[in-house]
Amino acid sequence: MLFKKSPEKFWDLIASKYAASPIQDRTAYETKIRKLKTYLTTDKVVLDIGCGTGTQCGDIADNVKQVIGIDISRKLLAIAQQRKEARQQDNIDFLQTSLFDERLASASFDVVMAFYVLHFFEDINVVFNRVHDLLKPDGFFISETVCLADKNKITGKLLRFAGHLGLLPRMNLLTTQQLEQALQNSGFSIVEKIKFSHRPDSEFTLIAKKMKDKCGLSK
Ligand SMILES: C[S@@+](CC[C@H](N)C(=O)[O-])C[C@H]1O[C@@H](n2cnc3c(N)ncnc32)[C@H](O)[C@@H]1O
């Protein structure tokens, strides 16, 4: 099966296996969730882009007013929904949709999260502009992204080639520096840059604050 035009089929295919795989560094993950919670209060509305099985949504839901998790995979979202129901977390809504869905209104989120998904978008500049638009003034964008170009260039090129052939979803070869620059170009200021895990394959968590828009006016 080729996934070039329909990456959701890849995620549907591996959904059960993905859901069963344990978090690789649980201590680092728990420290990250504690850090996330310092940006959250019970009046906040949060969007999780590429929420998968809803792990992070579930782990912050009790600290916020509402969480909306969006993803392209119907099967991953079905697992997320089951987990939400088991935890009786009525303030989470999962939508199988794109970041550009018009139901997601401008300036309606206090925090947007994106964990391990941004490298699957063709153009991160377009994504960051959209996130900027979705956030309320002074909102925060918290992301962790696979930056293959920072690490093993050969593996990165192979994965990108596999994406080009359609054997895997298409992936962008990003560096952390590119991400930081693109965030700044889209009107964000990076307030924290943290590596929670010491594992060699770990990524930075970037916490960026929405600044005034490019015309100098507060949105
Ligand atoms: C590596 S998983 C990460 C899942 C989750 N954020 C986590 O950290 O456990 C990548 C997720 O992004 C989703 N995804 C891929 N491309 C997407 C897109 N264009 N829009 C929304 N979700 C996407 C996949 O379906 C999958 O659930």
PDB file of C-alpha atoms and ligand atoms in Angstrom:
ATOM      1  CA  MET A   1       0.000   0.000   0.000  1.00  0.00           C
ATOM      2  CA  LEU A   2       1.297   3.478  -0.825  1.00  0.00           C
ATOM      3  CA  PHE A   3       0.802   6.295   1.668  1.00  0.00           C
ATOM      4  CA  LYS A   4       1.874   9.321  -0.337  1.00  0.00           C
ATOM      5  CA  LYS A   5      -1.632  10.650  -0.982  1.00  0.00           C
ATOM      6  CA  SER A   6      -3.303   9.134   2.064  1.00  0.00           C
ATOM      7  CA  PRO A   7      -0.969   9.138   5.093  1.00  0.00           C
ATOM      8  CA  GLU A   8      -3.976   8.413   7.340  1.00  0.00           C
ATOM      9  CA  LYS A   9      -3.967   4.870   5.929  1.00  0.00           C
ATOM     10  CA  PHE A  10      -0.460   4.348   7.316  1.00  0.00           C
ATOM     11  CA  TRP A  11      -1.537   5.454  10.793  1.00  0.00           C
ATOM     12  CA  ASP A  12      -4.719   3.371  10.632  1.00  0.00           C
ATOM     13  CA  LEU A  13      -2.634   0.340   9.658  1.00  0.00           C
ATOM     14  CA  ILE A  14      -0.247   0.651  12.603  1.00  0.00           C
ATOM     15  CA  ALA A  15      -2.799   2.021  15.108  1.00  0.00           C
ATOM     16  CA  SER A  16      -3.053  -1.049  17.383  1.00  0.00           C
ATOM     17  CA  LYS A  17       0.710  -1.561  17.461  1.00  0.00           C
ATOM     18  CA  TYR A  18       1.320   2.147  18.079  1.00  0.00           C
ATOM     19  CA  ALA A  19      -1.220   2.191  20.915  1.00  0.00           C
ATOM     20  CA  ALA A  20       0.423  -0.835  22.552  1.00  0.00           C
ATOM     21  CA  SER A  21       3.965   0.566  22.455  1.00  0.00           C
ATOM     22  CA  PRO A  22       5.121   1.943  25.800  1.00  0.00           C
ATOM     23  CA  ILE A  23       6.365   5.495  26.338  1.00  0.00           C
ATOM     24  CA  GLN A  24      10.131   5.202  25.806  1.00  0.00           C
ATOM     25  CA  ASP A  25      11.359   7.353  28.707  1.00  0.00           C
ATOM     26  CA  ARG A  26       8.577   7.536  31.286  1.00  0.00           C
ATOM     27  CA  THR A  27      10.510   9.752  33.726  1.00  0.00           C
ATOM     28  CA  ALA A  28      11.162  12.315  30.994  1.00  0.00           C
ATOM     29  CA  TYR A  29       7.533  12.110  29.865  1.00  0.00           C
ATOM     30  CA  GLU A  30       6.228  12.738  33.382  1.00  0.00           C
ATOM     31  CA  THR A  31       8.594  15.683  33.823  1.00  0.00           C
ATOM     32  CA  LYS A  32       7.317  17.097  30.521  1.00  0.00           C
ATOM     33  CA  ILE A  33       3.687  16.763  31.621  1.00  0.00           C
ATOM     34  CA  ARG A  34       4.533  18.572  34.875  1.00  0.00           C
ATOM     35  CA  LYS A  35       6.111  21.365  32.808  1.00  0.00           C
ATOM     36  CA  LEU A  36       3.036  21.541  30.523  1.00  0.00           C
ATOM     37  CA  LYS A  37       0.826  21.942  33.556  1.00  0.00           C
ATOM     38  CA  THR A  38       2.714  25.097  34.572  1.00  0.00           C
ATOM     39  CA  TYR A  39       1.165  26.702  31.439  1.00  0.00           C
ATOM     40  CA  LEU A  40      -2.340  25.417  32.191  1.00  0.00           C
ATOM     41  CA  THR A  41      -5.201  26.425  34.445  1.00  0.00           C
ATOM     42  CA  THR A  42      -8.790  25.258  34.661  1.00  0.00           C
ATOM     43  CA  ASP A  43     -10.010  28.136  32.442  1.00  0.00           C
ATOM     44  CA  LYS A  44      -7.771  27.228  29.477  1.00  0.00           C
ATOM     45  CA  VAL A  45      -8.809  25.721  26.142  1.00  0.00           C
ATOM     46  CA  VAL A  46      -6.166  23.521  24.497  1.00  0.00           C
ATOM     47  CA  LEU A  47      -5.733  22.123  20.986  1.00  0.00           C
ATOM     48  CA  ASP A  48      -3.571  19.021  20.441  1.00  0.00           C
ATOM     49  CA  ILE A  49      -2.516  18.619  16.782  1.00  0.00           C
ATOM     50  CA  GLY A  50      -1.873  14.994  15.785  1.00  0.00           C
ATOM     51  CA  CYS A  51      -3.117  13.758  19.144  1.00  0.00           C
ATOM     52  CA  GLY A  52      -2.887  10.063  18.168  1.00  0.00           C
ATOM     53  CA  THR A  53      -4.215   7.917  21.001  1.00  0.00           C
ATOM     54  CA  GLY A  54      -4.807  11.026  23.108  1.00  0.00           C
ATOM     55  CA  THR A  55      -2.084  10.349  25.674  1.00  0.00           C
ATOM     56  CA  GLN A  56      -1.157  13.975  26.329  1.00  0.00           C
ATOM     57  CA  CYS A  57      -4.807  15.095  26.054  1.00  0.00           C
ATOM     58  CA  GLY A  58      -5.729  12.661  28.819  1.00  0.00           C
ATOM     59  CA  ASP A  59      -2.792  13.632  31.005  1.00  0.00           C
ATOM     60  CA  ILE A  60      -3.644  17.341  31.031  1.00  0.00           C
ATOM     61  CA  ALA A  61      -7.459  17.232  30.786  1.00  0.00           C
ATOM     62  CA  ASP A  62      -8.055  17.477  34.535  1.00  0.00           C
ATOM     63  CA  ASN A  63      -6.038  20.725  34.625  1.00  0.00           C
ATOM     64  CA  VAL A  64      -7.906  22.620  31.886  1.00  0.00           C
ATOM     65  CA  LYS A  65     -11.406  23.632  30.795  1.00  0.00           C
ATOM     66  CA  GLN A  66     -11.413  21.830  27.455  1.00  0.00           C
ATOM     67  CA  VAL A  67      -9.085  19.870  25.189  1.00  0.00           C
ATOM     68  CA  ILE A  68      -9.653  19.334  21.474  1.00  0.00           C
ATOM     69  CA  GLY A  69      -7.504  16.615  19.918  1.00  0.00           C
ATOM     70  CA  ILE A  70      -7.311  16.460  16.138  1.00  0.00           C
ATOM     71  CA  ASP A  71      -5.782  13.735  14.012  1.00  0.00           C
ATOM     72  CA  ILE A  72      -6.074  12.241  10.534  1.00  0.00           C
ATOM     73  CA  SER A  73      -6.300   8.615  11.723  1.00  0.00           C
ATOM     74  CA  ARG A  74      -9.776   7.263  12.426  1.00  0.00           C
ATOM     75  CA  LYS A  75      -8.364   4.204  14.183  1.00  0.00           C
ATOM     76  CA  LEU A  76      -6.012   6.101  16.498  1.00  0.00           C
ATOM     77  CA  LEU A  77      -8.878   8.426  17.398  1.00  0.00           C
ATOM     78  CA  ALA A  78     -11.137   5.459  18.165  1.00  0.00           C
ATOM     79  CA  ILE A  79      -8.529   4.267  20.685  1.00  0.00           C
ATOM     80  CA  ALA A  80      -8.244   7.811  22.078  1.00  0.00           C
ATOM     81  CA  GLN A  81     -12.025   7.916  22.486  1.00  0.00           C
ATOM     82  CA  GLN A  82     -12.078   4.568  24.357  1.00  0.00           C
ATOM     83  CA  ARG A  83      -9.342   5.782  26.716  1.00  0.00           C
ATOM     84  CA  LYS A  84     -11.149   9.062  27.327  1.00  0.00           C
ATOM     85  CA  GLU A  85     -14.353   7.203  28.185  1.00  0.00           C
ATOM     86  CA  ALA A  86     -12.482   4.854  30.524  1.00  0.00           C
ATOM     87  CA  ARG A  87     -11.073   7.903  32.329  1.00  0.00           C
ATOM     88  CA  GLN A  88     -14.455   9.678  32.248  1.00  0.00           C
ATOM     89  CA  GLN A  89     -12.903  12.853  30.865  1.00  0.00           C
ATOM     90  CA  ASP A  90     -15.896  14.653  29.359  1.00  0.00           C
ATOM     91  CA  ASN A  91     -13.923  17.801  28.577  1.00  0.00           C
ATOM     92  CA  ILE A  92     -11.960  16.158  25.718  1.00  0.00           C
ATOM     93  CA  ASP A  93     -13.282  16.155  22.146  1.00  0.00           C
ATOM     94  CA  PHE A  94     -11.560  14.270  19.379  1.00  0.00           C
ATOM     95  CA  LEU A  95     -12.018  15.272  15.737  1.00  0.00           C
ATOM     96  CA  GLN A  96     -10.805  13.459  12.658  1.00  0.00           C
ATOM     97  CA  THR A  97      -9.859  16.533  10.721  1.00  0.00           C
ATOM     98  CA  SER A  98      -7.171  18.848   9.434  1.00  0.00           C
ATOM     99  CA  LEU A  99      -5.582  21.785  11.203  1.00  0.00           C
ATOM    100  CA  PHE A 100      -7.223  23.989   8.580  1.00  0.00           C
ATOM    101  CA  ASP A 101     -10.782  22.900   9.421  1.00  0.00           C
ATOM    102  CA  GLU A 102     -12.930  26.046   9.560  1.00  0.00           C
ATOM    103  CA  ARG A 103     -14.633  24.793  12.719  1.00  0.00           C
ATOM    104  CA  LEU A 104     -11.366  25.641  14.496  1.00  0.00           C
ATOM    105  CA  ALA A 105     -11.880  29.362  15.031  1.00  0.00           C
ATOM    106  CA  SER A 106      -9.282  32.126  15.097  1.00  0.00           C
ATOM    107  CA  ALA A 107      -8.117  33.196  18.555  1.00  0.00           C
ATOM    108  CA  SER A 108     -10.000  30.383  20.295  1.00  0.00           C
ATOM    109  CA  PHE A 109      -7.157  28.473  22.022  1.00  0.00           C
ATOM    110  CA  ASP A 110      -4.974  29.386  24.986  1.00  0.00           C
ATOM    111  CA  VAL A 111      -2.456  26.627  24.279  1.00  0.00           C
ATOM    112  CA  VAL A 112      -1.747  24.604  21.133  1.00  0.00           C
ATOM    113  CA  MET A 113       0.346  21.427  21.449  1.00  0.00           C
ATOM    114  CA  ALA A 114       1.975  19.383  18.673  1.00  0.00           C
ATOM    115  CA  PHE A 115       3.996  16.334  19.666  1.00  0.00           C
ATOM    116  CA  TYR A 116       5.882  14.361  17.018  1.00  0.00           C
ATOM    117  CA  VAL A 117       3.712  15.526  14.139  1.00  0.00           C
ATOM    118  CA  LEU A 118       5.110  18.747  12.649  1.00  0.00           C
ATOM    119  CA  HIS A 119       7.657  16.900  10.475  1.00  0.00           C
ATOM    120  CA  PHE A 120       4.737  15.281   8.618  1.00  0.00           C
ATOM    121  CA  PHE A 121       3.480  18.642   7.333  1.00  0.00           C
ATOM    122  CA  GLU A 122       4.742  19.812   3.978  1.00  0.00           C
ATOM    123  CA  ASP A 123       5.334  23.420   5.014  1.00  0.00           C
ATOM    124  CA  ILE A 124       5.894  24.273   8.670  1.00  0.00           C
ATOM    125  CA  ASN A 125       5.610  28.007   7.903  1.00  0.00           C
ATOM    126  CA  VAL A 126       1.992  27.518   6.854  1.00  0.00           C
ATOM    127  CA  VAL A 127       1.370  25.459  10.005  1.00  0.00           C
ATOM    128  CA  PHE A 128       2.954  28.031  12.307  1.00  0.00           C
ATOM    129  CA  ASN A 129       0.949  30.860  10.727  1.00  0.00           C
ATOM    130  CA  ARG A 130      -2.230  28.845  11.274  1.00  0.00           C
ATOM    131  CA  VAL A 131      -1.312  28.085  14.906  1.00  0.00           C
ATOM    132  CA  HIS A 132      -0.585  31.786  15.446  1.00  0.00           C
ATOM    133  CA  ASP A 133      -4.052  32.574  14.105  1.00  0.00           C
ATOM    134  CA  LEU A 134      -5.753  29.932  16.292  1.00  0.00           C
ATOM    135  CA  LEU A 135      -4.128  31.148  19.502  1.00  0.00           C
ATOM    136  CA  LYS A 136      -5.537  33.866  21.701  1.00  0.00           C
ATOM    137  CA  PRO A 137      -3.225  36.856  22.350  1.00  0.00           C
ATOM    138  CA  ASP A 138      -0.307  35.748  24.562  1.00  0.00           C
ATOM    139  CA  GLY A 139      -1.203  32.086  23.961  1.00  0.00           C
ATOM    140  CA  PHE A 140       1.462  29.366  23.957  1.00  0.00           C
ATOM    141  CA  PHE A 141       2.506  26.860  21.316  1.00  0.00           C
ATOM    142  CA  ILE A 142       4.240  23.793  22.808  1.00  0.00           C
ATOM    143  CA  SER A 143       5.862  21.344  20.399  1.00  0.00           C
ATOM    144  CA  GLU A 144       8.274  18.459  20.118  1.00  0.00           C
ATOM    145  CA  THR A 145       9.370  17.553  16.607  1.00  0.00           C
ATOM    146  CA  VAL A 146      11.567  14.887  15.070  1.00  0.00           C
ATOM    147  CA  CYS A 147      14.531  16.821  13.676  1.00  0.00           C
ATOM    148  CA  LEU A 148      16.222  14.156  11.598  1.00  0.00           C
ATOM    149  CA  ALA A 149      18.484  16.623   9.833  1.00  0.00           C
ATOM    150  CA  ASP A 150      20.102  17.385  13.217  1.00  0.00           C
ATOM    151  CA  LYS A 151      21.107  13.758  13.680  1.00  0.00           C
ATOM    152  CA  ASN A 152      21.752  11.022  11.212  1.00  0.00           C
ATOM    153  CA  LYS A 153      21.676  12.526   7.741  1.00  0.00           C
ATOM    154  CA  ILE A 154      21.665   9.116   5.998  1.00  0.00           C
ATOM    155  CA  THR A 155      18.700   7.796   8.024  1.00  0.00           C
ATOM    156  CA  GLY A 156      16.889  11.071   7.433  1.00  0.00           C
ATOM    157  CA  LYS A 157      17.445  10.896   3.685  1.00  0.00           C
ATOM    158  CA  LEU A 158      16.339   7.229   3.582  1.00  0.00           C
ATOM    159  CA  LEU A 159      13.140   8.029   5.505  1.00  0.00           C
ATOM    160  CA  ARG A 160      12.465  10.983   3.252  1.00  0.00           C
ATOM    161  CA  PHE A 161      13.062   8.822   0.173  1.00  0.00           C
ATOM    162  CA  ALA A 162      10.682   6.165   1.564  1.00  0.00           C
ATOM    163  CA  GLY A 163       8.149   8.977   2.041  1.00  0.00           C
ATOM    164  CA  HIS A 164       8.773  10.170  -1.513  1.00  0.00           C
ATOM    165  CA  LEU A 165       8.070   6.657  -2.823  1.00  0.00           C
ATOM    166  CA  GLY A 166       4.956   6.451  -0.663  1.00  0.00           C
ATOM    167  CA  LEU A 167       6.218   3.586   1.528  1.00  0.00           C
ATOM    168  CA  LEU A 168       5.934   5.858   4.587  1.00  0.00           C
ATOM    169  CA  PRO A 169       4.067   9.133   5.143  1.00  0.00           C
ATOM    170  CA  ARG A 170       5.994  12.029   3.631  1.00  0.00           C
ATOM    171  CA  MET A 171       8.422  13.583   6.124  1.00  0.00           C
ATOM    172  CA  ASN A 172      10.254  16.890   6.243  1.00  0.00           C
ATOM    173  CA  LEU A 173      13.969  16.837   7.083  1.00  0.00           C
ATOM    174  CA  LEU A 174      14.051  19.573   9.706  1.00  0.00           C
ATOM    175  CA  THR A 175      16.629  21.019  12.058  1.00  0.00           C
ATOM    176  CA  THR A 176      15.819  22.547  15.446  1.00  0.00           C
ATOM    177  CA  GLN A 177      17.316  25.789  14.177  1.00  0.00           C
ATOM    178  CA  GLN A 178      14.911  25.834  11.211  1.00  0.00           C
ATOM    179  CA  LEU A 179      11.984  25.271  13.552  1.00  0.00           C
ATOM    180  CA  GLU A 180      13.088  28.083  15.831  1.00  0.00           C
ATOM    181  CA  GLN A 181      13.582  30.464  12.901  1.00  0.00           C
ATOM    182  CA  ALA A 182      10.203  29.542  11.391  1.00  0.00           C
ATOM    183  CA  LEU A 183       8.497  30.104  14.757  1.00  0.00           C
ATOM    184  CA  GLN A 184      10.066  33.534  15.049  1.00  0.00           C
ATOM    185  CA  ASN A 185       9.109  34.400  11.445  1.00  0.00           C
ATOM    186  CA  SER A 186       5.497  33.478  12.235  1.00  0.00           C
ATOM    187  CA  GLY A 187       5.307  35.821  15.204  1.00  0.00           C
ATOM    188  CA  PHE A 188       6.356  33.609  18.116  1.00  0.00           C
ATOM    189  CA  SER A 189       8.982  34.161  20.768  1.00  0.00           C
ATOM    190  CA  ILE A 190      10.605  31.013  22.168  1.00  0.00           C
ATOM    191  CA  VAL A 191      10.364  31.184  25.946  1.00  0.00           C
ATOM    192  CA  GLU A 192      11.705  27.727  26.826  1.00  0.00           C
ATOM    193  CA  LYS A 193      13.765  25.117  24.970  1.00  0.00           C
ATOM    194  CA  ILE A 194      14.160  21.940  27.010  1.00  0.00           C
ATOM    195  CA  LYS A 195      15.389  18.376  26.510  1.00  0.00           C
ATOM    196  CA  PHE A 196      13.576  16.241  29.061  1.00  0.00           C
ATOM    197  CA  SER A 197      15.331  13.002  28.145  1.00  0.00           C
ATOM    198  CA  HIS A 198      19.041  12.186  27.959  1.00  0.00           C
ATOM    199  CA  ARG A 199      18.454   9.550  25.290  1.00  0.00           C
ATOM    200  CA  PRO A 200      20.413  10.249  22.095  1.00  0.00           C
ATOM    201  CA  ASP A 201      17.233  10.212  19.980  1.00  0.00           C
ATOM    202  CA  SER A 202      15.397  12.714  22.207  1.00  0.00           C
ATOM    203  CA  GLU A 203      14.068  15.996  20.864  1.00  0.00           C
ATOM    204  CA  PHE A 204      13.791  19.505  22.244  1.00  0.00           C
ATOM    205  CA  THR A 205      10.483  20.710  23.589  1.00  0.00           C
ATOM    206  CA  LEU A 206       9.967  24.240  22.280  1.00  0.00           C
ATOM    207  CA  ILE A 207       7.598  26.501  24.209  1.00  0.00           C
ATOM    208  CA  ALA A 208       6.748  29.560  22.151  1.00  0.00           C
ATOM    209  CA  LYS A 209       4.592  32.531  23.037  1.00  0.00           C
ATOM    210  CA  LYS A 210       2.350  34.253  20.506  1.00  0.00           C
ATOM    211  CA  MET A 211       3.652  37.777  20.011  1.00  0.00           C
ATOM    212  CA  LYS A 212       2.002  40.721  18.295  1.00  0.00           C
ATOM    213  CA  ASP A 213       1.345  39.987  14.648  1.00  0.00           C
ATOM    214  CA  LYS A 214       3.611  41.031  11.827  1.00  0.00           C
ATOM    215  CA  CYS A 215       1.923  44.415  11.443  1.00  0.00           C
ATOM    216  CA  GLY A 216       2.704  45.154  15.083  1.00  0.00           C
ATOM    217  CA  LEU A 217      -0.944  44.885  16.113  1.00  0.00           C
ATOM    218  CA  SER A 218      -2.173  42.549  18.813  1.00  0.00           C
ATOM    219  CA  LYS A 219      -4.485  39.913  17.342  1.00  0.00           C
TER     220      LYS A 219
HETATM  221  C1  LIG B   1       4.138   9.931  15.929  1.00  0.00           C
HETATM  222  S1  LIG B   1       2.408  10.110  16.140  1.00  0.00           S
HETATM  223  C2  LIG B   1       2.325  11.174  17.587  1.00  0.00           C
HETATM  224  C3  LIG B   1       1.031  11.044  18.333  1.00  0.00           C
HETATM  225  C4  LIG B   1       0.930  11.880  19.612  1.00  0.00           C
HETATM  226  N1  LIG B   1       1.070  13.302  19.346  1.00  0.00           N
HETATM  227  C5  LIG B   1       1.934  11.422  20.622  1.00  0.00           C
HETATM  228  O1  LIG B   1       2.884  12.171  20.910  1.00  0.00           O
HETATM  229  O2  LIG B   1       1.771  10.339  21.160  1.00  0.00           O
HETATM  230  C6  LIG B   1       1.990  11.200  14.838  1.00  0.00           C
HETATM  231  C7  LIG B   1       0.501  11.489  14.791  1.00  0.00           C
HETATM  232  O3  LIG B   1       0.255  12.539  13.875  1.00  0.00           O
HETATM  233  C8  LIG B   1      -0.890  12.236  13.123  1.00  0.00           C
HETATM  234  N2  LIG B   1      -0.801  13.008  11.881  1.00  0.00           N
HETATM  235  C9  LIG B   1       0.037  12.822  10.839  1.00  0.00           C
HETATM  236  N3  LIG B   1      -0.150  13.783   9.912  1.00  0.00           N
HETATM  237  C10 LIG B   1      -1.122  14.607  10.399  1.00  0.00           C
HETATM  238  C11 LIG B   1      -1.765  15.777   9.901  1.00  0.00           C
HETATM  239  N4  LIG B   1      -1.459  16.298   8.721  1.00  0.00           N
HETATM  240  N5  LIG B   1      -2.717  16.351  10.660  1.00  0.00           N
HETATM  241  C12 LIG B   1      -3.054  15.827  11.874  1.00  0.00           C
HETATM  242  N6  LIG B   1      -2.486  14.702  12.387  1.00  0.00           N
HETATM  243  C13 LIG B   1      -1.533  14.115  11.651  1.00  0.00           C
HETATM  244  C14 LIG B   1      -0.846  10.736  12.945  1.00  0.00           C
HETATM  245  O4  LIG B   1      -2.088  10.187  12.614  1.00  0.00           O
HETATM  246  C15 LIG B   1      -0.356  10.309  14.333  1.00  0.00           C
HETATM  247  O5  LIG B   1      -1.410  10.170  15.231  1.00  0.00           O
END
